[in-house]
């Protein structure tokens, strides 16, 4: 990996605890592979339980000084970190493409996206206002102060190896909290490059730590430690449920960004070509391994056939291959199990009556690649409808009226994001209000960014990241009552 970077020191093969690059005391190491080629990119140590506790010790030790800084002083340090991400954008994108597989242009976009959360929260940290409460108690002044919650454990997935960390870490750090990041084992190198840049930016030792190890063990240690006050997790609903349970013993604050099963609704008034092109864009980014991916494409029956034709035509123009090649649109899936799962979802749909319109797996350029698939006639019994497929598998079905499509769209345990394509304002408003989703995007594939409250309802999560609410996940509200002030206190 280092020979592909202009700054080889961004490629780190150690954990980062208390400002030091750390080996595992037990000597255990794991290889990390390039999903496109299978080549070993490097190795990471697995830390022992005592080393995970030491990371919490380090965060505990660093907390008082960090919280004592003024918000504008923390802002300066975070902005220095932001500047370094920008200056090293190309190397960070290369690391990401190598370990995650996404095309370089998408990786560059994620670095930009990830960095934007640092800048946003650096500024938001200066606006963690408390309030003045008109007193109901004679001669007293009442109000609130916002204070950092304490140590935050951040557990993140492999599909967005950088932005899922910065969206949490920058909010926590701006609020005055130290963080312990446990990245996905598939994509540790982006997290470690972030640590290298945090160190260069002057973030003090113990404030940004990256621990590595066996996922279930590390997560359990962090959940069980009562010094850790917040757990913020992004990943599957299955693991989210487990962590929620594990946090019950220490009554931690928990923030969960979980799976999605986004409906993409196309109204009868839409130009089928315009809608189909948008649906392709909403489906295939990161090879479908995106919590916002359009999983169930619900098209009004009057334009269904035209839509399918345009979708197939647009899909056939997508190039699948190694993300380092500039003409590639879809990289590999993260590993072989993901390919097997995608194949099972397609087989299940076909065996239950769906039609395979396009998607020939014999064309796949390597074992971890999955050619984009278009299925029509998908129904609620099929896995492609029920599960988050997290693969380039698009399932289309026709509907006849708005009430029916609302019922279809809400027929899932997930509630992260939904897309609506129509220009009829009454339909827009009806769908917007009736869809049981945390985010609804109307006539736009792009919906995320630092200013928005990102998050889901139902079993897609708890809490919001980004926007003005993201920093609240790391703040406590302290109420105060100043009594016996005399009549000057007023109300
Ligand atoms: N809502 C969002 O913002 C958002 C964003 C990105 C990804 N996701 C979701 O993430 C999922 C894909 O990511 P993934 O496959 O990395 O998810 P995952 O749940 O398998 O893993 C997420 C993290 O949890 C760790 N982990 C895995 N098993 C664990 C266990 N038994 N105990 C404790 N920790 C464990 C992993 O090492 C990783 O760090 C999808 O469901 C996707 O929708 C959601
Ligand atoms: N695209 C999402 C990540 C989901 O997998 C985001 O913007 O946060």
Short mmCIF file of C-alpha atoms and ligand atoms in Angstrom, two decimals:
data_model
loop_
_atom_site.label_atom_id
_atom_site.label_comp_id
_atom_site.label_asym_id
_atom_site.label_seq_id
_atom_site.Cartn_x
_atom_site.Cartn_y
_atom_site.Cartn_z
CA UNK A 1 0.00 0.00 0.00
CA UNK A 2 2.66 2.57 1.02
CA UNK A 3 4.20 2.63 -2.48
CA UNK A 4 0.87 3.95 -3.83
CA UNK A 5 0.83 6.95 -1.46
CA UNK A 6 2.65 10.26 -1.72
CA UNK A 7 2.94 10.22 2.08
CA UNK A 8 3.65 6.61 3.12
CA UNK A 9 3.35 7.54 6.80
CA UNK A 10 -0.41 7.66 6.35
CA UNK A 11 -0.37 3.89 6.06
CA UNK A 12 -0.26 2.67 9.65
CA UNK A 13 -0.40 -0.93 10.77
CA UNK A 14 -0.77 -0.34 14.51
CA UNK A 15 -3.56 0.65 16.83
CA UNK A 16 -3.40 4.22 18.16
CA UNK A 17 -3.88 4.60 21.90
CA UNK A 18 -2.92 7.53 24.13
CA UNK A 19 -1.04 9.16 21.28
CA UNK A 20 1.12 6.07 20.69
CA UNK A 21 1.21 3.53 17.88
CA UNK A 22 0.60 0.20 19.57
CA UNK A 23 1.15 -3.53 18.86
CA UNK A 24 -1.07 -6.21 20.34
CA UNK A 25 0.45 -7.58 23.57
CA UNK A 26 -0.58 -11.11 22.55
CA UNK A 27 1.23 -10.78 19.20
CA UNK A 28 -1.90 -11.62 17.20
CA UNK A 29 -2.26 -9.96 13.81
CA UNK A 30 -4.89 -10.05 11.10
CA UNK A 31 -4.38 -9.54 7.39
CA UNK A 32 -6.44 -6.92 5.55
CA UNK A 33 -7.19 -7.66 1.90
CA UNK A 34 -7.95 -5.60 -1.16
CA UNK A 35 -11.46 -6.83 -2.06
CA UNK A 36 -10.79 -6.20 -5.77
CA UNK A 37 -7.69 -8.38 -6.05
CA UNK A 38 -7.56 -10.43 -2.84
CA UNK A 39 -4.03 -9.10 -2.33
CA UNK A 40 -2.93 -8.60 1.29
CA UNK A 41 -2.65 -4.86 1.87
CA UNK A 42 -1.19 -5.07 5.34
CA UNK A 43 -1.74 -6.39 8.84
CA UNK A 44 -3.32 -5.00 11.96
CA UNK A 45 -2.76 -6.02 15.56
CA UNK A 46 -5.54 -7.40 17.71
CA UNK A 47 -5.35 -5.74 21.10
CA UNK A 48 -5.79 -7.69 24.33
CA UNK A 49 -8.55 -6.87 26.84
CA UNK A 50 -6.10 -4.97 29.08
CA UNK A 51 -5.07 -2.82 26.14
CA UNK A 52 -8.70 -1.90 25.44
CA UNK A 53 -9.03 -0.90 29.11
CA UNK A 54 -5.84 1.15 28.72
CA UNK A 55 -7.49 3.04 25.88
CA UNK A 56 -10.32 3.93 28.26
CA UNK A 57 -7.71 4.91 30.91
CA UNK A 58 -6.05 7.19 28.35
CA UNK A 59 -9.34 8.81 27.39
CA UNK A 60 -10.23 9.25 31.06
CA UNK A 61 -6.89 10.93 31.74
CA UNK A 62 -7.17 13.23 28.70
CA UNK A 63 -10.80 14.26 29.28
CA UNK A 64 -10.38 17.00 31.96
CA UNK A 65 -7.96 19.07 29.91
CA UNK A 66 -9.88 18.69 26.67
CA UNK A 67 -13.20 19.67 28.21
CA UNK A 68 -11.52 22.61 29.95
CA UNK A 69 -10.47 24.13 26.63
CA UNK A 70 -12.69 26.89 25.32
CA UNK A 71 -14.95 25.82 22.46
CA UNK A 72 -13.06 28.08 20.07
CA UNK A 73 -9.77 26.41 21.08
CA UNK A 74 -11.20 22.98 20.29
CA UNK A 75 -12.54 24.45 17.06
CA UNK A 76 -9.02 25.55 16.02
CA UNK A 77 -7.64 22.04 16.55
CA UNK A 78 -10.49 20.41 14.66
CA UNK A 79 -10.05 22.85 11.79
CA UNK A 80 -6.35 21.97 11.64
CA UNK A 81 -7.41 18.32 11.35
CA UNK A 82 -9.89 19.27 8.61
CA UNK A 83 -7.14 21.11 6.68
CA UNK A 84 -4.90 18.05 6.87
CA UNK A 85 -7.65 15.82 5.48
CA UNK A 86 -8.03 18.21 2.59
CA UNK A 87 -4.29 18.39 1.99
CA UNK A 88 -4.03 14.58 1.98
CA UNK A 89 -7.25 13.95 0.07
CA UNK A 90 -5.68 11.91 -2.70
CA UNK A 91 -3.82 9.55 -0.37
CA UNK A 92 -6.88 9.09 1.83
CA UNK A 93 -8.96 8.25 -1.25
CA UNK A 94 -6.35 5.73 -2.42
CA UNK A 95 -6.29 4.02 0.98
CA UNK A 96 -10.08 3.85 0.94
CA UNK A 97 -10.33 2.40 -2.56
CA UNK A 98 -7.69 -0.20 -1.77
CA UNK A 99 -9.33 -1.43 1.43
CA UNK A 100 -13.01 -0.86 0.60
CA UNK A 101 -13.10 -1.25 -3.16
CA UNK A 102 -15.21 1.80 -4.10
CA UNK A 103 -14.16 3.73 -7.23
CA UNK A 104 -11.55 6.41 -6.64
CA UNK A 105 -13.97 9.18 -7.61
CA UNK A 106 -16.42 7.96 -4.93
CA UNK A 107 -13.58 7.66 -2.43
CA UNK A 108 -12.55 11.26 -3.14
CA UNK A 109 -16.18 12.23 -2.60
CA UNK A 110 -16.22 10.41 0.73
CA UNK A 111 -13.04 12.14 1.91
CA UNK A 112 -14.66 15.47 1.10
CA UNK A 113 -17.88 14.36 2.80
CA UNK A 114 -16.02 13.04 5.86
CA UNK A 115 -13.91 16.19 6.18
CA UNK A 116 -17.03 18.36 5.94
CA UNK A 117 -18.33 16.91 9.22
CA UNK A 118 -15.14 17.99 10.99
CA UNK A 119 -15.55 21.56 9.79
CA UNK A 120 -19.25 21.58 10.59
CA UNK A 121 -18.86 20.31 14.15
CA UNK A 122 -15.77 22.46 14.82
CA UNK A 123 -18.15 25.40 14.34
CA UNK A 124 -21.15 23.79 16.05
CA UNK A 125 -19.05 23.31 19.19
CA UNK A 126 -19.17 27.09 19.64
CA UNK A 127 -22.97 27.02 19.67
CA UNK A 128 -23.76 24.55 22.45
CA UNK A 129 -25.97 27.04 24.19
CA UNK A 130 -27.81 26.45 27.42
CA UNK A 131 -31.02 28.31 28.22
CA UNK A 132 -32.47 30.73 30.74
CA UNK A 133 -35.66 29.49 32.35
CA UNK A 134 -38.22 32.00 33.70
CA UNK A 135 -38.23 31.09 37.39
CA UNK A 136 -41.27 29.67 39.19
CA UNK A 137 -39.30 29.81 42.48
CA UNK A 138 -39.18 33.18 44.31
CA UNK A 139 -35.79 34.93 44.34
CA UNK A 140 -34.13 32.33 42.12
CA UNK A 141 -32.52 32.17 38.71
CA UNK A 142 -32.92 29.02 36.67
CA UNK A 143 -31.19 27.77 33.58
CA UNK A 144 -29.27 25.03 31.85
CA UNK A 145 -25.65 24.47 30.86
CA UNK A 146 -24.48 21.97 28.24
CA UNK A 147 -21.60 19.75 29.34
CA UNK A 148 -19.71 16.97 27.57
CA UNK A 149 -21.08 13.54 28.42
CA UNK A 150 -17.67 11.89 28.75
CA UNK A 151 -15.86 9.14 26.92
CA UNK A 152 -17.53 8.06 23.67
CA UNK A 153 -17.03 4.64 22.07
CA UNK A 154 -17.58 4.77 18.30
CA UNK A 155 -18.10 1.53 16.39
CA UNK A 156 -18.21 1.92 12.62
CA UNK A 157 -18.82 -0.10 9.44
CA UNK A 158 -16.70 -0.84 6.37
CA UNK A 159 -18.90 0.70 3.66
CA UNK A 160 -18.00 4.33 4.52
CA UNK A 161 -14.69 3.83 6.34
CA UNK A 162 -13.92 7.51 6.89
CA UNK A 163 -17.12 9.56 6.95
CA UNK A 164 -18.90 7.28 9.44
CA UNK A 165 -16.03 7.99 11.86
CA UNK A 166 -15.77 11.74 11.38
CA UNK A 167 -19.54 12.27 11.63
CA UNK A 168 -19.35 10.85 15.16
CA UNK A 169 -15.84 11.78 16.28
CA UNK A 170 -15.98 15.44 15.26
CA UNK A 171 -19.31 15.91 17.06
CA UNK A 172 -18.01 14.23 20.21
CA UNK A 173 -14.67 16.03 20.20
CA UNK A 174 -16.24 19.42 19.53
CA UNK A 175 -18.54 18.79 22.50
CA UNK A 176 -15.45 18.13 24.67
CA UNK A 177 -15.51 14.32 24.73
CA UNK A 178 -12.59 11.95 24.07
CA UNK A 179 -13.33 9.12 21.63
CA UNK A 180 -12.34 5.50 21.20
CA UNK A 181 -12.96 4.34 17.65
CA UNK A 182 -13.39 0.66 16.76
CA UNK A 183 -13.42 0.58 12.95
CA UNK A 184 -14.54 -2.42 10.93
CA UNK A 185 -11.79 -5.03 10.58
CA UNK A 186 -12.17 -4.90 6.79
CA UNK A 187 -11.29 -1.18 6.61
CA UNK A 188 -8.99 -0.15 9.47
CA UNK A 189 -6.48 1.83 7.42
CA UNK A 190 -8.72 4.86 6.79
CA UNK A 191 -9.30 5.12 10.55
CA UNK A 192 -5.57 4.86 11.24
CA UNK A 193 -4.77 7.52 8.63
CA UNK A 194 -7.29 9.76 10.43
CA UNK A 195 -5.38 9.11 13.68
CA UNK A 196 -2.08 10.03 12.04
CA UNK A 197 -3.60 13.31 10.83
CA UNK A 198 -5.24 13.99 14.22
CA UNK A 199 -1.82 13.68 15.83
CA UNK A 200 -0.31 16.08 13.27
CA UNK A 201 -3.17 18.49 13.91
CA UNK A 202 -2.25 18.68 17.59
CA UNK A 203 -5.21 16.73 18.94
CA UNK A 204 -3.87 15.75 22.39
CA UNK A 205 -2.97 12.15 23.29
CA UNK A 206 -5.96 10.16 24.52
CA UNK A 207 -8.60 12.26 22.73
CA UNK A 208 -8.75 10.29 19.46
CA UNK A 209 -7.92 6.60 19.96
CA UNK A 210 -8.27 3.74 17.47
CA UNK A 211 -8.55 0.23 18.90
CA UNK A 212 -8.45 -2.95 16.86
CA UNK A 213 -9.31 -6.51 17.70
CA UNK A 214 -11.97 -9.18 17.65
CA UNK A 215 -15.17 -7.16 17.07
CA UNK A 216 -17.49 -8.82 19.57
CA UNK A 217 -14.87 -8.83 22.33
CA UNK A 218 -13.74 -5.22 21.86
CA UNK A 219 -17.31 -3.96 21.64
CA UNK A 220 -18.34 -5.88 24.77
CA UNK A 221 -15.42 -4.45 26.75
CA UNK A 222 -16.39 -0.93 25.71
CA UNK A 223 -20.09 -1.53 26.47
CA UNK A 224 -19.30 -3.03 29.90
CA UNK A 225 -16.96 -0.24 30.98
CA UNK A 226 -18.90 2.26 33.04
CA UNK A 227 -16.39 5.00 32.31
CA UNK A 228 -17.61 4.95 28.70
CA UNK A 229 -20.69 7.16 28.74
CA UNK A 230 -21.88 7.02 25.12
CA UNK A 231 -21.91 4.29 22.56
CA UNK A 232 -22.41 5.46 19.01
CA UNK A 233 -22.75 2.64 16.52
CA UNK A 234 -23.21 2.55 12.77
CA UNK A 235 -23.79 -0.85 11.25
CA UNK A 236 -26.34 -3.59 10.84
CA UNK A 237 -29.58 -3.74 12.77
CA UNK A 238 -28.58 -7.21 14.00
CA UNK A 239 -25.42 -5.98 15.73
CA UNK A 240 -27.13 -2.75 16.82
CA UNK A 241 -29.71 -4.74 18.81
CA UNK A 242 -26.94 -6.71 20.49
CA UNK A 243 -25.02 -3.60 21.50
CA UNK A 244 -28.16 -1.88 22.78
CA UNK A 245 -28.66 -4.84 25.09
CA UNK A 246 -25.02 -4.81 26.18
CA UNK A 247 -25.23 -1.12 27.08
CA UNK A 248 -28.17 -1.69 29.41
CA UNK A 249 -26.02 -2.74 32.38
CA UNK A 250 -24.17 0.54 32.52
CA UNK A 251 -27.17 2.59 31.31
CA UNK A 252 -25.16 4.23 28.55
CA UNK A 253 -26.47 6.74 26.17
CA UNK A 254 -26.79 4.90 22.86
CA UNK A 255 -26.92 6.28 19.36
CA UNK A 256 -27.64 3.80 16.56
CA UNK A 257 -27.39 4.32 12.79
CA UNK A 258 -28.59 0.99 11.42
CA UNK A 259 -29.71 -0.66 8.23
CA UNK A 260 -32.09 0.69 5.62
CA UNK A 261 -34.45 -0.74 3.01
CA UNK A 262 -35.24 2.38 1.04
CA UNK A 263 -38.29 2.51 -1.21
CA UNK A 264 -37.91 4.57 -4.40
CA UNK A 265 -41.40 5.68 -5.43
CA UNK A 266 -42.09 6.90 -8.94
CA UNK A 267 -45.37 8.73 -9.57
CA UNK A 268 -47.45 8.40 -12.77
CA UNK A 269 -46.63 11.98 -13.83
CA UNK A 270 -42.88 11.32 -14.06
CA UNK A 271 -40.82 11.10 -17.20
CA UNK A 272 -39.86 7.39 -17.03
CA UNK A 273 -36.36 8.02 -18.37
CA UNK A 274 -35.58 10.77 -15.86
CA UNK A 275 -36.90 8.64 -13.00
CA UNK A 276 -35.05 5.52 -14.18
CA UNK A 277 -31.72 7.35 -14.39
CA UNK A 278 -32.24 8.74 -10.89
CA UNK A 279 -33.12 5.28 -9.58
CA UNK A 280 -29.93 3.81 -11.08
CA UNK A 281 -27.93 6.52 -9.31
CA UNK A 282 -29.75 5.86 -6.02
CA UNK A 283 -29.25 2.12 -6.27
CA UNK A 284 -25.71 1.46 -7.37
CA UNK A 285 -23.46 3.82 -5.43
CA UNK A 286 -20.81 1.86 -3.50
CA UNK A 287 -22.02 -1.16 -5.49
CA UNK A 288 -25.32 -1.03 -3.60
CA UNK A 289 -23.52 -1.27 -0.24
CA UNK A 290 -25.05 1.92 1.08
CA UNK A 291 -27.64 2.29 3.82
CA UNK A 292 -29.40 4.79 1.54
CA UNK A 293 -29.46 2.49 -1.50
CA UNK A 294 -32.83 2.30 -3.24
CA UNK A 295 -33.76 -1.27 -2.42
CA UNK A 296 -37.37 -1.47 -3.57
CA UNK A 297 -38.27 0.51 -6.65
CA UNK A 298 -42.01 1.09 -6.79
CA UNK A 299 -43.21 2.43 -10.13
CA UNK A 300 -46.71 3.47 -11.13
CA UNK A 301 -48.19 0.84 -13.46
CA UNK A 302 -48.85 3.41 -16.22
CA UNK A 303 -45.11 4.00 -16.79
CA UNK A 304 -43.65 0.76 -15.40
CA UNK A 305 -42.59 -0.87 -18.70
CA UNK A 306 -40.93 2.28 -20.07
CA UNK A 307 -39.19 2.81 -16.76
CA UNK A 308 -37.81 -0.74 -16.77
CA UNK A 309 -36.50 -0.32 -20.30
CA UNK A 310 -34.65 2.90 -19.44
CA UNK A 311 -33.36 1.44 -16.17
CA UNK A 312 -31.94 -1.61 -17.97
CA UNK A 313 -30.34 0.57 -20.63
CA UNK A 314 -28.71 2.86 -18.04
CA UNK A 315 -27.63 -0.08 -15.88
CA UNK A 316 -25.97 -1.81 -18.84
CA UNK A 317 -23.70 1.24 -19.25
CA UNK A 318 -22.20 0.77 -15.77
CA UNK A 319 -18.64 -0.51 -15.74
CA UNK A 320 -17.68 -3.02 -13.07
CA UNK A 321 -14.03 -3.44 -12.07
CA UNK A 322 -11.17 -2.41 -9.86
CA UNK A 323 -11.96 0.98 -8.33
CA UNK A 324 -8.46 2.23 -9.12
CA UNK A 325 -9.37 2.31 -12.82
CA UNK A 326 -10.88 5.66 -13.63
CA UNK A 327 -13.61 4.32 -15.93
CA UNK A 328 -15.08 2.04 -13.25
CA UNK A 329 -18.53 2.79 -11.76
CA UNK A 330 -18.93 -0.24 -9.49
CA UNK A 331 -16.13 -1.82 -7.49
CA UNK A 332 -16.17 -5.22 -5.82
CA UNK A 333 -18.36 -6.26 -2.91
CA UNK A 334 -16.53 -6.29 0.38
CA UNK A 335 -15.96 -10.06 0.52
CA UNK A 336 -17.08 -13.47 -0.70
CA UNK A 337 -19.94 -13.77 1.83
CA UNK A 338 -21.46 -10.59 0.43
CA UNK A 339 -21.35 -12.10 -3.08
CA UNK A 340 -22.97 -15.31 -1.82
CA UNK A 341 -25.70 -13.34 -0.06
CA UNK A 342 -26.42 -11.32 -3.22
CA UNK A 343 -26.67 -14.52 -5.28
CA UNK A 344 -29.06 -16.06 -2.74
CA UNK A 345 -31.28 -12.98 -2.83
CA UNK A 346 -31.49 -13.14 -6.62
CA UNK A 347 -32.14 -16.91 -6.61
CA UNK A 348 -34.82 -16.54 -3.95
CA UNK A 349 -36.61 -13.84 -5.98
CA UNK A 350 -36.49 -15.85 -9.22
CA UNK A 351 -37.70 -19.01 -7.47
CA UNK A 352 -40.69 -17.03 -6.19
CA UNK A 353 -41.65 -15.65 -9.59
CA UNK A 354 -39.57 -12.49 -10.18
CA UNK A 355 -38.18 -11.89 -13.67
CA UNK A 356 -34.45 -11.45 -14.17
CA UNK A 357 -34.27 -8.65 -16.75
CA UNK A 358 -30.51 -8.19 -16.66
CA UNK A 359 -27.47 -9.30 -14.67
CA UNK A 360 -25.14 -11.97 -15.98
CA UNK A 361 -22.74 -13.10 -13.28
CA UNK A 362 -20.48 -14.91 -15.77
CA UNK A 363 -19.27 -11.41 -16.74
CA UNK A 364 -18.00 -10.64 -13.22
CA UNK A 365 -14.31 -9.63 -13.41
CA UNK A 366 -13.28 -11.47 -10.23
CA UNK A 367 -14.51 -13.51 -7.28
CA UNK A 368 -15.70 -10.56 -5.17
CA UNK A 369 -17.53 -8.83 -8.01
CA UNK A 370 -21.26 -8.97 -8.60
CA UNK A 371 -22.73 -7.68 -11.83
CA UNK A 372 -25.70 -5.32 -11.43
CA UNK A 373 -29.01 -7.13 -11.46
CA UNK A 374 -32.47 -5.92 -12.40
CA UNK A 375 -35.45 -7.94 -11.18
CA UNK A 376 -39.07 -7.09 -11.92
CA UNK A 377 -42.25 -8.38 -10.32
CA UNK A 378 -40.74 -8.47 -6.83
CA UNK A 379 -43.20 -9.16 -4.00
CA UNK A 380 -43.20 -8.76 -0.22
CA UNK A 381 -42.46 -12.45 0.34
CA UNK A 382 -39.07 -12.22 -1.34
CA UNK A 383 -35.79 -11.54 0.45
CA UNK A 384 -35.09 -8.74 -2.02
CA UNK A 385 -38.08 -6.95 -0.50
CA UNK A 386 -37.69 -7.92 3.16
CA UNK A 387 -33.92 -7.66 3.60
CA UNK A 388 -31.46 -4.87 3.07
CA UNK A 389 -29.69 -6.52 0.14
CA UNK A 390 -26.53 -4.37 0.35
CA UNK A 391 -25.60 -5.43 -3.17
CA UNK A 392 -26.18 -4.15 -6.73
CA UNK A 393 -29.55 -5.88 -6.93
CA UNK A 394 -32.49 -3.69 -7.95
CA UNK A 395 -36.02 -4.98 -7.41
CA UNK A 396 -38.82 -3.23 -9.28
CA UNK A 397 -42.54 -3.64 -8.85
CA UNK A 398 -45.65 -1.84 -10.14
CA UNK A 399 -48.35 -0.18 -8.03
CA UNK A 400 -51.71 1.31 -8.90
CA UNK A 401 -52.43 4.17 -6.46
CA UNK A 402 -50.92 6.32 -3.73
CA UNK A 403 -52.51 4.47 -0.82
CA UNK A 404 -51.21 1.18 -2.13
CA UNK A 405 -47.67 2.48 -2.60
CA UNK A 406 -47.62 3.96 0.91
CA UNK A 407 -48.55 0.59 2.34
CA UNK A 408 -45.93 -1.15 0.20
CA UNK A 409 -43.21 1.34 1.11
CA UNK A 410 -43.90 1.06 4.84
CA UNK A 411 -44.02 -2.74 4.75
CA UNK A 412 -40.60 -3.24 6.35
CA UNK A 413 -39.02 -3.16 9.81
CA UNK A 414 -36.62 -0.49 8.53
CA UNK A 415 -37.24 3.26 8.41
CA UNK A 416 -34.07 5.04 7.34
CA UNK A 417 -34.60 6.81 4.01
CA UNK A 418 -37.18 6.93 1.22
CA UNK A 419 -37.12 8.54 -2.22
CA UNK A 420 -40.14 10.05 -3.93
CA UNK A 421 -40.17 11.08 -7.61
CA UNK A 422 -43.18 13.09 -8.71
CA UNK A 423 -43.95 16.73 -9.49
CA UNK A 424 -47.48 16.65 -8.09
CA UNK A 425 -47.36 18.75 -4.93
CA UNK A 426 -50.40 17.07 -3.36
CA UNK A 427 -48.88 13.64 -3.90
CA UNK A 428 -45.55 14.85 -2.55
CA UNK A 429 -47.13 16.13 0.64
CA UNK A 430 -49.27 13.03 1.13
CA UNK A 431 -46.31 10.68 0.71
CA UNK A 432 -43.94 12.83 2.75
CA UNK A 433 -46.28 12.68 5.73
CA UNK A 434 -47.29 9.04 5.38
CA UNK A 435 -43.88 7.47 4.85
CA UNK A 436 -42.47 5.98 8.06
CA UNK A 437 -38.89 7.06 7.43
CA UNK A 438 -36.44 9.38 9.17
CA UNK A 439 -35.45 10.97 5.84
CA UNK A 440 -37.52 11.50 2.70
CA UNK A 441 -35.85 12.83 -0.42
CA UNK A 442 -38.13 14.26 -3.09
CA UNK A 443 -36.81 14.49 -6.66
CA UNK A 444 -33.21 14.30 -5.46
CA UNK A 445 -30.80 11.39 -5.18
CA UNK A 446 -28.46 13.39 -3.02
CA UNK A 447 -29.83 13.99 0.45
CA UNK A 448 -26.96 13.88 2.94
CA UNK A 449 -24.40 16.40 4.13
CA UNK A 450 -23.28 18.02 7.36
CA UNK A 451 -26.29 20.31 7.96
CA UNK A 452 -28.94 17.59 7.97
CA UNK A 453 -30.22 15.39 10.82
CA UNK A 454 -29.24 11.96 9.50
CA UNK A 455 -31.01 8.99 11.02
CA UNK A 456 -33.83 6.53 10.95
CA UNK A 457 -37.02 5.45 12.70
CA UNK A 458 -38.34 1.94 13.44
CA UNK A 459 -35.45 -0.55 13.48
CA UNK A 460 -33.13 1.73 11.51
CA UNK A 461 -31.85 3.42 14.61
CA UNK A 462 -31.96 5.81 17.52
CA UNK A 463 -30.82 9.41 17.47
CA UNK A 464 -29.53 11.68 14.74
CA UNK A 465 -26.10 12.52 13.40
CA UNK A 466 -25.02 15.75 11.73
CA UNK A 467 -26.99 18.97 11.68
CA UNK A 468 -27.72 20.80 14.90
CA UNK A 469 -28.84 17.62 16.67
CA UNK A 470 -25.66 15.55 16.07
CA UNK A 471 -23.65 17.26 18.79
CA UNK A 472 -26.46 16.81 21.33
CA UNK A 473 -25.70 13.08 21.39
CA UNK A 474 -22.49 13.99 23.25
CA UNK A 475 -23.87 16.67 25.59
CA UNK A 476 -25.63 16.50 28.93
CA UNK A 477 -28.05 19.19 29.98
CA UNK A 478 -27.26 20.38 33.50
CA UNK A 479 -30.08 22.31 35.13
CA UNK A 480 -29.23 24.90 37.75
CA UNK A 481 -31.29 26.73 40.30
CA UNK A 482 -29.60 29.70 41.96
CA UNK A 483 -31.74 30.36 45.03
CA UNK A 484 -31.93 33.11 47.67
CA UNK A 485 -30.85 35.78 45.20
CA UNK A 486 -33.11 38.43 46.58
CA UNK A 487 -35.68 40.35 44.59
CA UNK A 488 -33.09 41.28 41.92
CA UNK A 489 -33.47 37.81 40.36
CA UNK A 490 -36.83 38.71 38.81
CA UNK A 491 -38.26 36.16 36.44
N1 LIG B 1 -27.68 4.28 9.13
C1 LIG B 1 -26.48 4.60 8.76
O1 LIG B 1 -26.03 5.74 8.84
C2 LIG B 1 -25.56 3.56 8.19
C3 LIG B 1 -24.39 3.97 7.57
C4 LIG B 1 -23.52 3.00 7.07
C5 LIG B 1 -23.85 1.65 7.22
N2 LIG B 1 -24.99 1.30 7.83
C6 LIG B 1 -25.35 -0.11 7.95
O2 LIG B 1 -24.19 -0.90 8.23
C7 LIG B 1 -24.39 -2.22 7.73
C8 LIG B 1 -23.17 -2.66 6.95
O3 LIG B 1 -22.03 -2.52 7.69
P1 LIG B 1 -21.32 -3.76 8.43
O4 LIG B 1 -21.51 -5.00 7.65
O5 LIG B 1 -19.94 -3.30 8.75
O6 LIG B 1 -22.20 -3.87 9.73
P2 LIG B 1 -21.90 -4.78 11.00
O7 LIG B 1 -23.02 -4.54 11.93
O8 LIG B 1 -21.56 -6.16 10.65
O9 LIG B 1 -20.55 -4.16 11.59
C9 LIG B 1 -20.49 -2.83 12.06
C10 LIG B 1 -19.42 -2.74 13.12
O10 LIG B 1 -19.75 -3.62 14.19
C11 LIG B 1 -18.70 -4.54 14.42
N3 LIG B 1 -19.29 -5.84 14.78
C12 LIG B 1 -19.60 -6.86 13.96
N4 LIG B 1 -20.12 -7.89 14.66
C13 LIG B 1 -20.14 -7.50 15.94
C14 LIG B 1 -20.58 -8.12 17.14
N5 LIG B 1 -21.08 -9.34 17.15
N6 LIG B 1 -20.47 -7.42 18.28
C15 LIG B 1 -19.99 -6.19 18.26
N7 LIG B 1 -19.53 -5.55 17.18
C16 LIG B 1 -19.62 -6.19 16.02
C17 LIG B 1 -17.93 -4.59 13.11
O11 LIG B 1 -16.60 -5.01 13.32
C18 LIG B 1 -18.03 -3.15 12.64
O12 LIG B 1 -17.08 -2.36 13.30
C19 LIG B 1 -25.62 -2.12 6.85
O13 LIG B 1 -26.71 -2.66 7.55
C20 LIG B 1 -25.81 -0.63 6.64
O14 LIG B 1 -27.10 -0.21 6.36
C21 LIG B 1 -25.86 2.21 8.32
N1 LIG B 2 -24.47 7.07 2.47
C1 LIG B 2 -24.63 7.03 3.89
C2 LIG B 2 -23.88 5.93 4.55
C3 LIG B 2 -24.72 4.72 4.54
O1 LIG B 2 -24.28 3.62 4.30
C4 LIG B 2 -24.30 8.36 4.49
O2 LIG B 2 -24.26 9.33 3.76
O3 LIG B 2 -24.14 8.46 5.68
#
